[in-house]
Amino acid sequence: MVWATPVALHAFKSVARRSLFQSAFTAPRTLPAISCNLEPLASTSSKSPLQAIRFFSSTPLQLHGGITRPEPGTGVKIHFQAPDGSPLKTVEVNEGDDLLSIAHEYDIDLEGACEGSIACSTCHVILEPDVYDSLEEPCDDENDMLDLAFGLTDTSRLGCQVKVSKEQDGMKVQLPSATRNMYVDGK
């Protein structure tokens, strides 16, 4: 049979590929109608409507966007302080939120260049000794990044790695006087 030869198969694939390529550019350009009614999606599964929709991303949906703010009076209070120790802002957050996400949600100037992937030290924060002692030991990756942090102290942690718990209600988080962003600063 003639079609069984490798050359013939290659030629057939090339013709098919060319045909698909041409039809993609000659076909009428119409988009399918998109419905904004998400109720059918929500009623068919236990997931929220946004979780039922597949977006073009390789990370879970909950890792995109901000955190949800708790109802007033029900969350854990955190007192952010300026580098000189003066009060900056007091916020109320949910248990389990990390300090970097909290700072971004409440417009507190904490950079977080790597977006919480432990690849920089720009979310470096300074904690009170009792709060620092209540946390788990930092992992090796976090310690490596803290070594690069500007103004490192004995109670320094990366904000992206500190998860808030009820026991930390009223804790004070001091921002450092500067950050060192290797991507921007160069060396």
XYZ file of C-alpha atoms in Angstrom:
187
model
C 0.000 0.000 0.000
C 1.350 3.393 -0.975
C 0.083 5.270 2.090
C 2.100 3.129 4.486
C 5.443 4.686 3.560
C 6.840 7.290 5.960
C 7.163 9.898 3.212
C 3.511 9.519 2.247
C 2.414 9.797 5.896
C 4.488 12.947 6.333
C 2.971 14.463 3.184
C -0.532 13.578 4.378
C 0.108 15.215 7.784
C 1.495 18.338 6.091
C -1.567 18.673 3.853
C -3.898 18.174 6.816
C -1.985 20.712 8.922
C -1.981 23.280 6.101
C -5.697 22.770 5.591
C -6.413 23.366 9.285
C -4.182 26.441 9.323
C -5.894 27.958 6.292
C -9.396 27.266 7.593
C -8.548 29.030 10.834
C -7.866 32.245 8.930
C -10.580 31.989 6.286
C -13.456 30.979 8.562
C -15.840 33.754 9.642
C -14.741 35.242 12.935
C -17.665 34.927 15.260
C -17.563 34.333 18.953
C -20.002 32.080 20.733
C -22.539 33.778 22.942
C -21.448 33.859 26.562
C -24.076 33.732 29.240
C -23.562 35.734 32.402
C -26.125 33.681 34.283
C -24.091 31.570 36.692
C -27.024 30.139 38.675
C -27.174 26.842 36.739
C -23.483 26.282 37.430
C -23.906 26.936 41.136
C -26.923 24.679 41.528
C -25.339 21.661 39.839
C -22.387 21.300 42.184
C -21.226 22.176 45.659
C -18.632 24.581 44.237
C -19.131 28.313 44.030
C -19.937 29.690 40.553
C -16.406 31.030 40.154
C -14.890 27.682 41.098
C -17.092 25.947 38.529
C -15.686 28.052 35.690
C -12.297 27.004 34.333
C -9.992 29.952 33.777
C -6.658 29.809 31.937
C -4.412 29.313 34.942
C -2.352 26.554 36.447
C -2.819 27.672 40.044
C -5.954 27.246 42.164
C -8.541 30.019 42.021
C -8.146 30.877 45.695
C -4.534 31.921 45.028
C -5.683 34.692 42.701
C -6.976 37.993 43.950
C -7.367 39.274 47.463
C -8.557 37.791 50.687
C -12.069 38.126 52.040
C -12.574 40.567 54.871
C -14.353 39.272 57.981
C -17.525 40.759 59.383
C -16.640 43.647 61.735
C -15.859 42.393 65.234
C -15.399 38.744 64.214
C -11.816 38.684 62.923
C -8.315 38.722 64.342
C -6.933 42.239 64.891
C -3.463 43.068 63.624
C -1.686 46.362 64.274
C 0.723 47.339 61.496
C 3.485 49.741 62.495
C 5.698 52.064 60.467
C 9.468 51.449 60.503
C 9.868 53.916 63.394
C 7.316 51.979 65.487
C 4.478 54.479 65.130
C 0.991 53.060 64.469
C 0.222 52.700 60.784
C -3.066 50.827 60.497
C -5.142 48.345 62.492
C -6.963 45.729 60.445
C -9.275 42.823 61.102
C -8.586 39.573 59.236
C -9.631 35.946 59.044
C -7.686 33.158 60.669
C -5.344 31.496 58.152
C -4.638 34.601 56.047
C -0.968 35.449 55.521
C 0.530 38.852 56.332
C 1.478 39.629 52.725
C -2.086 39.110 51.436
C -3.443 41.091 54.365
C -1.115 44.014 53.651
C -2.099 44.039 49.984
C -5.825 43.844 50.807
C -5.617 46.813 53.184
C -3.220 48.928 51.047
C -0.278 48.640 53.416
C 3.075 49.234 51.721
C 4.553 45.707 51.793
C 5.995 44.827 48.397
C 5.947 41.038 47.916
C 7.751 40.985 44.556
C 7.623 37.179 44.179
C 3.935 37.013 45.186
C 4.551 34.622 48.065
C 6.707 32.001 46.369
C 9.641 32.431 48.813
C 11.888 33.819 46.085
C 12.588 37.290 47.514
C 12.726 39.126 50.834
C 10.545 42.130 49.997
C 7.712 41.047 52.323
C 10.103 40.977 55.301
C 8.341 42.007 58.528
C 9.467 42.342 62.143
C 7.348 40.621 64.786
C 7.143 40.896 68.556
C 9.269 38.257 70.346
C 6.276 36.413 71.844
C 4.520 36.242 68.451
C 7.741 35.111 66.759
C 8.183 32.338 69.362
C 4.592 31.125 68.851
C 5.187 30.449 65.140
C 6.698 27.350 63.580
C 10.379 27.532 62.703
C 11.020 29.091 59.281
C 11.877 26.611 56.521
C 15.309 26.608 54.856
C 14.012 28.538 51.831
C 12.615 31.263 54.070
C 15.870 31.473 56.048
C 17.821 31.774 52.792
C 15.649 34.697 51.692
C 15.770 36.328 55.125
C 19.571 36.350 54.861
C 19.095 38.773 51.951
C 16.636 41.026 53.805
C 17.514 44.622 54.638
C 17.473 45.377 58.378
C 17.212 41.750 59.517
C 16.385 41.271 63.213
C 16.092 38.255 65.519
C 12.306 38.307 65.056
C 12.187 38.851 61.282
C 9.959 36.676 59.107
C 8.655 36.769 55.548
C 5.087 38.065 55.619
C 4.017 35.564 52.969
C 4.890 32.693 55.329
C 3.182 33.960 58.495
C -0.383 32.654 58.776
C -2.588 34.432 61.296
C -4.221 32.453 64.121
C -6.713 33.442 66.845
C -3.910 33.290 69.436
C -2.190 36.190 67.654
C -5.124 38.578 68.109
C -3.738 42.069 68.733
C -0.239 41.330 67.436
C 1.969 44.132 66.175
C 3.716 43.820 62.809
C 6.461 46.353 62.103
C 7.521 47.127 58.557
C 11.276 47.434 57.927
C 12.812 50.772 56.956
C 13.678 49.470 53.462
C 13.519 46.369 51.296
C 16.048 44.826 48.966
C 14.567 43.722 45.650
C 17.309 41.907 43.723
C 15.405 42.127 40.446
C 15.060 45.905 40.640
C 18.125 46.821 42.710
C 20.500 44.682 40.663
C 23.046 43.077 42.964
